[in-house]
Short mmCIF file of C-alpha atoms in Angstrom, two decimals:
data_model
loop_
_atom_site.label_atom_id
_atom_site.label_comp_id
_atom_site.label_asym_id
_atom_site.label_seq_id
_atom_site.Cartn_x
_atom_site.Cartn_y
_atom_site.Cartn_z
CA THR A 1 -0.14 0.12 -0.04
CA GLN A 2 1.40 3.42 -0.98
CA LEU A 3 1.02 5.92 1.82
CA LEU A 4 -0.06 9.49 1.46
CA GLU A 5 0.54 11.80 4.07
CA GLN A 6 -0.87 15.26 4.19
CA SER A 7 -0.64 18.69 5.26
CA PRO A 8 -0.96 20.73 6.88
CA GLN A 9 -3.83 18.96 8.63
CA PHE A 10 -6.11 21.51 9.76
CA LEU A 11 -6.30 25.38 8.26
CA SER A 12 -8.34 28.40 8.97
CA ILE A 13 -7.59 31.35 6.74
CA GLN A 14 -9.77 34.77 6.17
CA GLU A 15 -11.36 35.29 3.28
CA GLY A 16 -9.05 36.44 0.20
CA GLU A 17 -6.14 34.55 1.33
CA ASN A 18 -3.88 32.04 -0.60
CA LEU A 19 -3.29 29.09 0.60
CA THR A 20 -1.77 25.32 -0.53
CA VAL A 21 -1.98 22.46 1.01
CA TYR A 22 0.58 19.35 -0.02
CA CYS A 23 0.17 15.53 -0.80
CA ASN A 24 3.24 13.56 -0.29
CA SER A 25 4.48 10.18 -0.33
CA SER A 26 7.86 8.06 -0.49
CA SER A 27 6.18 6.15 -3.38
CA VAL A 28 5.79 6.82 -7.29
CA PHE A 29 2.33 6.88 -8.12
CA SER A 30 1.46 6.47 -11.80
CA SER A 31 -1.67 9.39 -11.19
CA LEU A 32 -2.92 11.32 -7.80
CA GLN A 33 -6.44 12.68 -7.65
CA TRP A 34 -8.04 15.28 -5.69
CA TYR A 35 -10.97 15.31 -4.01
CA ARG A 36 -13.41 17.86 -2.06
CA GLN A 37 -16.07 16.69 0.50
CA GLU A 38 -18.17 18.90 1.95
CA PRO A 39 -19.88 18.37 5.46
CA GLY A 40 -22.20 15.53 5.23
CA GLU A 41 -21.80 14.83 1.47
CA GLY A 42 -19.49 12.39 -0.29
CA PRO A 43 -16.02 13.37 -1.62
CA VAL A 44 -16.14 14.96 -5.28
CA LEU A 45 -13.09 14.93 -7.87
CA LEU A 46 -11.46 17.97 -8.48
CA VAL A 47 -8.73 16.80 -10.74
CA THR A 48 -6.37 14.12 -11.60
CA VAL A 49 -3.02 14.54 -12.10
CA VAL A 50 -0.77 11.94 -14.42
CA THR A 51 2.70 13.17 -16.03
CA GLY A 52 4.88 14.05 -13.83
CA GLY A 53 5.56 17.75 -13.70
CA GLU A 54 2.19 18.92 -14.76
CA VAL A 55 -0.12 21.57 -13.35
CA LYS A 56 -3.59 21.69 -13.80
CA LYS A 57 -6.16 24.70 -13.12
CA LEU A 58 -9.67 24.57 -12.37
CA LYS A 59 -10.62 28.39 -11.61
CA ARG A 60 -8.69 30.23 -8.19
CA LEU A 61 -7.37 25.94 -7.54
CA THR A 62 -4.15 24.56 -9.09
CA PHE A 63 -2.99 21.35 -8.88
CA GLN A 64 0.86 20.37 -9.54
CA PHE A 65 2.55 16.95 -9.83
CA GLY A 66 5.66 16.46 -8.83
CA ASP A 67 8.41 15.67 -11.02
CA ALA A 68 8.99 12.39 -9.58
CA ARG A 69 5.73 11.77 -9.11
CA LYS A 70 5.65 11.44 -5.71
CA ASP A 71 4.38 14.23 -4.55
CA SER A 72 1.26 17.39 -5.37
CA SER A 73 0.20 20.61 -3.99
CA LEU A 74 -3.05 22.13 -4.11
CA HIS A 75 -3.23 26.18 -4.29
CA ILE A 76 -5.98 28.42 -3.69
CA THR A 77 -5.52 31.94 -5.08
CA ALA A 78 -7.92 34.27 -3.17
CA ALA A 79 -9.82 31.38 -0.84
CA GLN A 80 -13.78 32.33 -0.24
CA PRO A 81 -16.28 30.61 2.01
CA GLY A 82 -17.27 28.57 -0.42
CA ASP A 83 -14.22 26.65 -0.59
CA THR A 84 -14.54 25.58 3.13
CA GLY A 85 -14.39 21.39 3.27
CA LEU A 86 -12.28 18.48 3.24
CA TYR A 87 -9.33 18.42 0.83
CA LEU A 88 -8.01 14.63 -0.15
CA CYS A 89 -5.85 13.56 -2.21
CA ALA A 90 -6.00 9.39 -3.41
CA GLY A 91 -3.50 7.23 -5.80
CA GLY A 92 -4.58 5.61 -8.56
CA ASP A 93 -5.03 2.56 -5.99
CA MET A 94 -8.25 4.56 -4.51
CA ARG A 95 -5.99 4.70 -0.97
CA PHE A 96 -6.44 8.39 0.22
CA GLY A 97 -4.69 10.43 2.82
CA ALA A 98 -5.85 12.03 5.81
CA GLY A 99 -7.09 14.89 4.38
CA THR A 100 -6.75 18.90 5.18
CA ARG A 101 -9.39 20.25 6.41
CA LEU A 102 -9.83 24.19 5.52
CA THR A 103 -12.46 26.34 6.78
CA VAL A 104 -11.99 29.92 5.03
CA LYS A 105 -13.58 32.80 7.11
CA PRO A 106 -15.54 35.72 5.77
CA ASN B 1 -27.52 9.59 -15.28
CA ALA B 2 -28.07 8.87 -12.15
CA GLY B 3 -25.30 9.22 -9.71
CA VAL B 4 -24.03 6.48 -7.30
CA MET B 5 -26.94 6.01 -4.46
CA GLN B 6 -26.51 4.63 -1.01
CA ASN B 7 -29.27 3.63 1.11
CA PRO B 8 -30.15 4.30 3.85
CA ARG B 9 -28.80 7.64 4.52
CA HIS B 10 -28.80 7.15 8.16
CA LEU B 11 -29.07 3.13 9.82
CA VAL B 12 -29.57 3.08 13.69
CA ARG B 13 -28.92 -0.56 15.22
CA ARG B 14 -28.64 -1.68 18.71
CA ARG B 15 -25.49 -3.38 19.79
CA GLY B 16 -25.55 -7.06 18.82
CA GLN B 17 -27.66 -6.14 15.81
CA GLU B 18 -26.79 -6.32 11.99
CA ALA B 19 -26.36 -3.91 9.60
CA ARG B 20 -26.70 -3.69 6.06
CA LEU B 21 -25.28 -0.89 3.63
CA ARG B 22 -26.67 -0.62 -0.08
CA CYS B 23 -24.62 1.12 -2.53
CA SER B 24 -25.36 1.33 -6.56
CA PRO B 25 -23.06 1.92 -8.57
CA MET B 26 -23.46 4.64 -11.55
CA LYS B 27 -24.74 2.63 -14.39
CA GLY B 28 -22.16 1.01 -16.72
CA HIS B 29 -19.89 0.57 -13.68
CA SER B 30 -18.45 -2.40 -12.77
CA HIS B 31 -16.02 -1.63 -9.66
CA VAL B 32 -16.87 -0.56 -6.20
CA TYR B 33 -15.16 0.81 -3.21
CA TRP B 34 -16.14 1.18 0.59
CA TYR B 35 -14.82 3.21 2.85
CA ARG B 36 -15.43 4.37 6.53
CA GLN B 37 -15.44 7.70 7.68
CA LEU B 38 -14.86 8.67 11.52
CA PRO B 39 -15.90 12.58 12.39
CA GLU B 40 -12.74 14.63 11.74
CA GLU B 41 -11.07 12.19 9.88
CA GLY B 42 -10.27 10.90 6.33
CA LEU B 43 -11.65 7.96 4.44
CA LYS B 44 -10.04 4.51 5.24
CA PHE B 45 -10.32 2.00 2.56
CA MET B 46 -12.26 -1.52 3.16
CA VAL B 47 -12.86 -3.26 0.17
CA TYR B 48 -12.87 -2.77 -3.70
CA LEU B 49 -15.16 -5.36 -5.32
CA GLN B 50 -15.77 -6.44 -9.00
CA LYS B 51 -18.68 -7.97 -10.12
CA GLU B 52 -19.18 -11.52 -8.30
CA ASN B 53 -15.55 -10.90 -6.93
CA ILE B 54 -13.55 -9.44 -4.26
CA ILE B 55 -10.50 -7.54 -5.87
CA ASP B 56 -9.23 -6.73 -2.49
CA GLU B 57 -9.90 -6.60 1.16
CA SER B 58 -7.27 -5.73 3.01
CA GLY B 59 -8.78 -2.96 4.93
CA MET B 60 -11.88 -4.82 6.13
CA PRO B 61 -12.03 -6.33 9.69
CA LYS B 62 -11.11 -9.91 9.24
CA GLU B 63 -14.35 -10.21 11.83
CA ARG B 64 -17.96 -9.23 11.62
CA PHE B 65 -17.85 -7.98 7.97
CA SER B 66 -18.63 -8.84 4.50
CA ALA B 67 -18.96 -7.29 1.33
CA GLU B 68 -20.73 -8.20 -1.72
CA PHE B 69 -21.32 -6.97 -5.58
CA PRO B 70 -23.74 -9.75 -7.03
CA LYS B 71 -24.13 -10.06 -10.63
CA GLU B 72 -27.56 -8.55 -10.14
CA GLY B 73 -28.28 -5.66 -7.71
CA PRO B 74 -26.25 -3.15 -5.42
CA SER B 75 -23.26 -3.79 -3.43
CA ILE B 76 -23.89 -4.69 -0.07
CA LEU B 77 -21.85 -4.04 3.03
CA ARG B 78 -23.04 -5.97 5.66
CA ILE B 79 -21.84 -5.41 9.37
CA GLN B 80 -23.05 -8.47 11.61
CA GLN B 81 -23.11 -7.81 15.51
CA VAL B 82 -22.63 -4.05 15.57
CA VAL B 83 -20.41 -2.64 18.11
CA ARG B 84 -20.69 1.37 19.75
CA GLY B 85 -17.37 1.42 17.27
CA ASP B 86 -18.94 0.73 14.25
CA SER B 87 -20.49 4.16 14.57
CA ALA B 88 -18.95 6.04 11.36
CA ALA B 89 -19.58 7.11 8.21
CA TYR B 90 -19.72 4.89 5.51
CA PHE B 91 -19.30 5.67 1.84
CA CYS B 92 -19.00 3.75 -1.51
CA ALA B 93 -17.44 4.95 -4.99
CA SER B 94 -18.13 3.15 -8.42
CA SER B 95 -15.89 3.51 -11.52
CA PRO B 96 -15.86 2.14 -14.96
CA GLN B 97 -12.92 0.33 -14.85
CA ARG B 98 -9.68 -0.16 -12.60
CA GLN B 99 -7.33 2.29 -14.43
CA ALA B 100 -4.80 4.79 -11.99
CA ASN B 101 -6.79 7.72 -14.05
CA THR B 102 -10.04 6.36 -14.23
CA GLU B 103 -12.65 9.29 -12.46
CA ALA B 104 -14.63 7.45 -9.38
CA PHE B 105 -17.59 8.95 -8.39
CA PHE B 106 -18.91 8.93 -4.92
CA GLY B 107 -22.12 8.31 -2.99
CA GLN B 108 -23.45 10.60 0.06
CA GLY B 109 -23.13 7.90 2.44
CA THR B 110 -24.61 5.87 5.48
CA ARG B 111 -24.29 7.16 8.55
CA LEU B 112 -24.70 4.47 11.06
CA THR B 113 -25.12 4.72 14.40
CA VAL B 114 -24.90 2.48 16.75
CA VAL B 115 -26.80 2.70 20.31
#
């Protein structure tokens, strides 16, 4: 099993701030997926990264896959309260990290 | 195209009873994953099934827990003789194939409370 570590575990910021959360492993992944989960709901897929060094953008969210395909980051620009949620990364084996719980205060 | 359907959304069982959680995958999806989530925690992998086959049950407790995905009908996660520690949210996800970059879709979960 390939273990994924996410950091920080908790993050609380003000609306308008930028933030970056991380997903790291000692293993090489063929792909990584990022999900967002809101309270009381199931996770929703945000993006899949496949190629080392790949950068994908989804509106104010920027996802990067490390060159060695062992880590990934998610950067949010000008965070909004609607970004509040649990951000989870998963490897191709559908195992998840513990997540980063983000709170964006208005 | 209906999404992944889980039922019931909420389930209350007394200690010692059986809990049956159902997951109907999206149409055309033959792969199902089950997860358990405790409050304020991430998703813990339990089992991965294809139609009529258990592919990986390494995350499933050895006793009291079982899962199936029959040729017809939903996938079932069964917990026998429930204990208070089984209280959690149980999510399932489905995908059309087991490839590394295949998108998986989640249901809304079943929240099990053992009293």
